Short mmCIF file of C-alpha atoms in Angstrom, two decimals:
data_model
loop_
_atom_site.label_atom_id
_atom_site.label_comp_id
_atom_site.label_asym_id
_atom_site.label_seq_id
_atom_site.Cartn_x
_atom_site.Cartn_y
_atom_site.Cartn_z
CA UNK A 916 6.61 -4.61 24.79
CA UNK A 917 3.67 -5.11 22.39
CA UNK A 918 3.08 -8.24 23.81
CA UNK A 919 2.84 -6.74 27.46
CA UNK A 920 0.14 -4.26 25.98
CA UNK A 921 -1.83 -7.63 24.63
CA UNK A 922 -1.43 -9.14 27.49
CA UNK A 923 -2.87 -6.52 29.58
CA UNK A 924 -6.50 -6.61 28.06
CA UNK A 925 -8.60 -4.00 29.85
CA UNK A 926 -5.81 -3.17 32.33
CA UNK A 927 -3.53 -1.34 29.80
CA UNK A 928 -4.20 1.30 32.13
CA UNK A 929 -1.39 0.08 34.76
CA UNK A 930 1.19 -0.54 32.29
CA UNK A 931 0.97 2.51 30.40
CA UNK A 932 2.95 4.71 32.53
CA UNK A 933 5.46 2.12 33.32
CA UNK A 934 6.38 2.02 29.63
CA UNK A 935 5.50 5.52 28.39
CA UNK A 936 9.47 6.88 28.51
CA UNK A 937 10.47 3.90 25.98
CA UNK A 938 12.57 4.67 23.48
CA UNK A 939 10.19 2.29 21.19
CA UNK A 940 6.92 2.96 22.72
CA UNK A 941 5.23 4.18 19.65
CA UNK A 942 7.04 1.39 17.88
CA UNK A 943 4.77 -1.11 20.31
CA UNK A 944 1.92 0.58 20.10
CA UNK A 945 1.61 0.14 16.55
CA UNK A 946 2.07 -3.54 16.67
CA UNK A 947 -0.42 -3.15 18.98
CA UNK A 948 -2.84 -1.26 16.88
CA UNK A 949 -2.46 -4.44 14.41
CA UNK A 950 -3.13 -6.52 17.41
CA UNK A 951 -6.32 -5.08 17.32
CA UNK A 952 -7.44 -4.23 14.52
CA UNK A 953 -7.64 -8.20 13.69
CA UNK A 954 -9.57 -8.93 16.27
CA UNK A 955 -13.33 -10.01 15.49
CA UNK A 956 -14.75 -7.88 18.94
CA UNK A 957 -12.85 -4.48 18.39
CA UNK A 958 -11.72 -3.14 21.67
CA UNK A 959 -12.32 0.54 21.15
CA UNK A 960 -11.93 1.87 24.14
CA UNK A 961 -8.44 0.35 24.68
CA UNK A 962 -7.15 0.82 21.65
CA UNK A 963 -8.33 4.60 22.25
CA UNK A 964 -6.07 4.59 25.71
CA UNK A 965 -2.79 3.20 23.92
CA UNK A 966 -3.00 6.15 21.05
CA UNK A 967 -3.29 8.70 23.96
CA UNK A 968 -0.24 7.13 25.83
CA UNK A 969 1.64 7.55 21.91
CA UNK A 970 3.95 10.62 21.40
CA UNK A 971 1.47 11.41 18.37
CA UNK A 972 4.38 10.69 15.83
CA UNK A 973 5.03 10.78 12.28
CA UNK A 974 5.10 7.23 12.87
CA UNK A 975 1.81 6.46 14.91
CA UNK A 976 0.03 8.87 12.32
CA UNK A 977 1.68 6.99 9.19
CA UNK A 978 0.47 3.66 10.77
CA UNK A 979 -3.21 4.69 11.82
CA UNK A 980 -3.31 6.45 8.16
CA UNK A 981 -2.87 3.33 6.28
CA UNK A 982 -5.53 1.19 8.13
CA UNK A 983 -8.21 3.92 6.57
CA UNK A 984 -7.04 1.74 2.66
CA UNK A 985 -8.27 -1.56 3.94
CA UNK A 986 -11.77 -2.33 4.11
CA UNK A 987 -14.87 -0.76 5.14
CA UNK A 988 -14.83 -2.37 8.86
CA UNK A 989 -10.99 -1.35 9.43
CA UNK A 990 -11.47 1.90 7.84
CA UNK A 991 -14.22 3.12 10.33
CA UNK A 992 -11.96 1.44 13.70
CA UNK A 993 -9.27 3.38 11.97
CA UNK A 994 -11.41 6.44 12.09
CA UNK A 995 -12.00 6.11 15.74
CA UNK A 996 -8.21 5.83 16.25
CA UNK A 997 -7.80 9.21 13.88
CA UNK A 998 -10.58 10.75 16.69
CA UNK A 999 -8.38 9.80 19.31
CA UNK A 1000 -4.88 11.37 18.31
CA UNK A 1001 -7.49 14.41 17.05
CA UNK A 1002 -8.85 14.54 20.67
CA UNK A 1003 -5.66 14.28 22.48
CA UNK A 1004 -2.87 15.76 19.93
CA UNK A 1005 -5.31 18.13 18.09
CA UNK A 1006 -2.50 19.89 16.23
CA UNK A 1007 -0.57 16.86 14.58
CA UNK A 1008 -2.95 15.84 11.81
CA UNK A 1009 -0.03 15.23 8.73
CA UNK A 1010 -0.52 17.99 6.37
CA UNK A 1011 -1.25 15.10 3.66
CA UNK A 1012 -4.24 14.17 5.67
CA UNK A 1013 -7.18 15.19 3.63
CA UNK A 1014 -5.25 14.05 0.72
CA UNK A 1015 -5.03 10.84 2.10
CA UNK A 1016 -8.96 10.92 3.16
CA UNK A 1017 -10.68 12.18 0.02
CA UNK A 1018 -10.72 8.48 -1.59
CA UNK A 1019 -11.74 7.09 1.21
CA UNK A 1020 -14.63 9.26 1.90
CA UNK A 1021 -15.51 8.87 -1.58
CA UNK A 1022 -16.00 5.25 -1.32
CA UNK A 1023 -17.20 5.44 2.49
CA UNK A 1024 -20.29 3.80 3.27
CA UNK A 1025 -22.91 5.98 5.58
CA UNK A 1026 -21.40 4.58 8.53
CA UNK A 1027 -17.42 5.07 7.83
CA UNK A 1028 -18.33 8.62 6.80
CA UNK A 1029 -20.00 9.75 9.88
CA UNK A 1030 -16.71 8.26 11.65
CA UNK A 1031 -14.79 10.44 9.41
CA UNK A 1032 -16.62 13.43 10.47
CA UNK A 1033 -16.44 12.94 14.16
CA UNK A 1034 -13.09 12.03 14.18
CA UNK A 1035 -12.20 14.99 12.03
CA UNK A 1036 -14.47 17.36 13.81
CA UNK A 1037 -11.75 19.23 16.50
CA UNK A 1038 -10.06 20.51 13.05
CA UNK A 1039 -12.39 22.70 11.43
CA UNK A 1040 -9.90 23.37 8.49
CA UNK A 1041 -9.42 19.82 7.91
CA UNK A 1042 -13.63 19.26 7.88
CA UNK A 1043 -13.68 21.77 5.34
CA UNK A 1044 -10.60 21.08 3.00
CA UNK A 1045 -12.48 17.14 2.58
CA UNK A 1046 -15.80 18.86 2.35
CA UNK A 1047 -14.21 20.92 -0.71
CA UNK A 1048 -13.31 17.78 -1.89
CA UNK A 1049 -15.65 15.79 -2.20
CA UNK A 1050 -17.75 19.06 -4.08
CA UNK A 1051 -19.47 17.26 -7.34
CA UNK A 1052 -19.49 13.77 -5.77
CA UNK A 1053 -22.89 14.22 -4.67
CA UNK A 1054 -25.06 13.20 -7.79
CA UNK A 1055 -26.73 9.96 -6.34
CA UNK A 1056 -28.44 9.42 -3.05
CA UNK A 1057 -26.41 7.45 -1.83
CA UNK A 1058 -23.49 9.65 -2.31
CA UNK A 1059 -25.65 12.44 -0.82
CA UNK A 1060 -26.28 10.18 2.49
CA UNK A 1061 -22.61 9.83 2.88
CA UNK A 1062 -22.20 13.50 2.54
CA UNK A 1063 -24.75 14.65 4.61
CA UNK A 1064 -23.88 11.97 7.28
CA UNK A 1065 -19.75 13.35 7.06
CA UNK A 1066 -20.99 17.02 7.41
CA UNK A 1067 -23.70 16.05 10.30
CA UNK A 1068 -20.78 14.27 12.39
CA UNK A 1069 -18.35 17.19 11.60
CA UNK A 1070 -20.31 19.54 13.00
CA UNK A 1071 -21.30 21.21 9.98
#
């Protein structure tokens, strides 16, 4: 089934709701996500369209999660993907989240930490447990951009 969802390219669209009542949908989806999140031109917009056809699982959530430990570049796709279960599922963000987030965002350039921040924006209790966080990680300016970029894209 992943290889159906390559396949399709920009017309992911029409296949969607053929597969969505799979029994291993969200199984496909994230060997889909590792489709492309290799590839050199990231596809944002379809990737985007494949979380929203997800159930929003433990599973989907577990699998988006652990792109945000890779680098810099996978991190901030990942963060778009995090924006899209947040925009569609708003409720399902794991409880171990922020936990999860806090090293990242410490080490997040300017431009992975204003991903953070819009992605994490719909949960305002989520914005402010990593802003609480990352409190005394703020002595250099470079660690202030980051901050000040995560709070600006949060909405705060």
């Amino acid at each position: 089934m992943s290889d159906a969802l390559v396949k399709a390219k920009d017309r992911i669209e029409d296949l969607l709701p053929l597969i969505e009542r799979s029994e291993v949908l969200d199984e496909a989806i994230t060997l889909y996500l590792d489709h492309c999140m290799a590839q050199a031109d990231w596809t944002s917009d379809i990737a985007r369209r494949a979380i929203a056809a997800s159930s929003a699982s433990e599973e989907i959530w577990d699998h988006v999660l652990a792109f945000m430990n890779e680098d810099q570049s996978s991190a901030t796709r990942a963060a778009d993907l995090v924006g899209a279960l947040m925009e569609k599922f708003p409720n399902t963000l794991p409880g171990d989240a922020v936990g999860l987030l806090t090293p990242v965002l410490r080490d997040a350039g300017p431009e992975l930490a204003e991903a953070l921040g819009h992605a994490l924006r719909p949960s305002r209790k989520s914005v402010n447990k990593l802003r609480r966080a990352m409190s005394g990680f703020s002595s250099t300016p470079a660690q202030r951009a980051r901050n000040a970029a995560f709070k600006e894209d949060a909405g705060l």
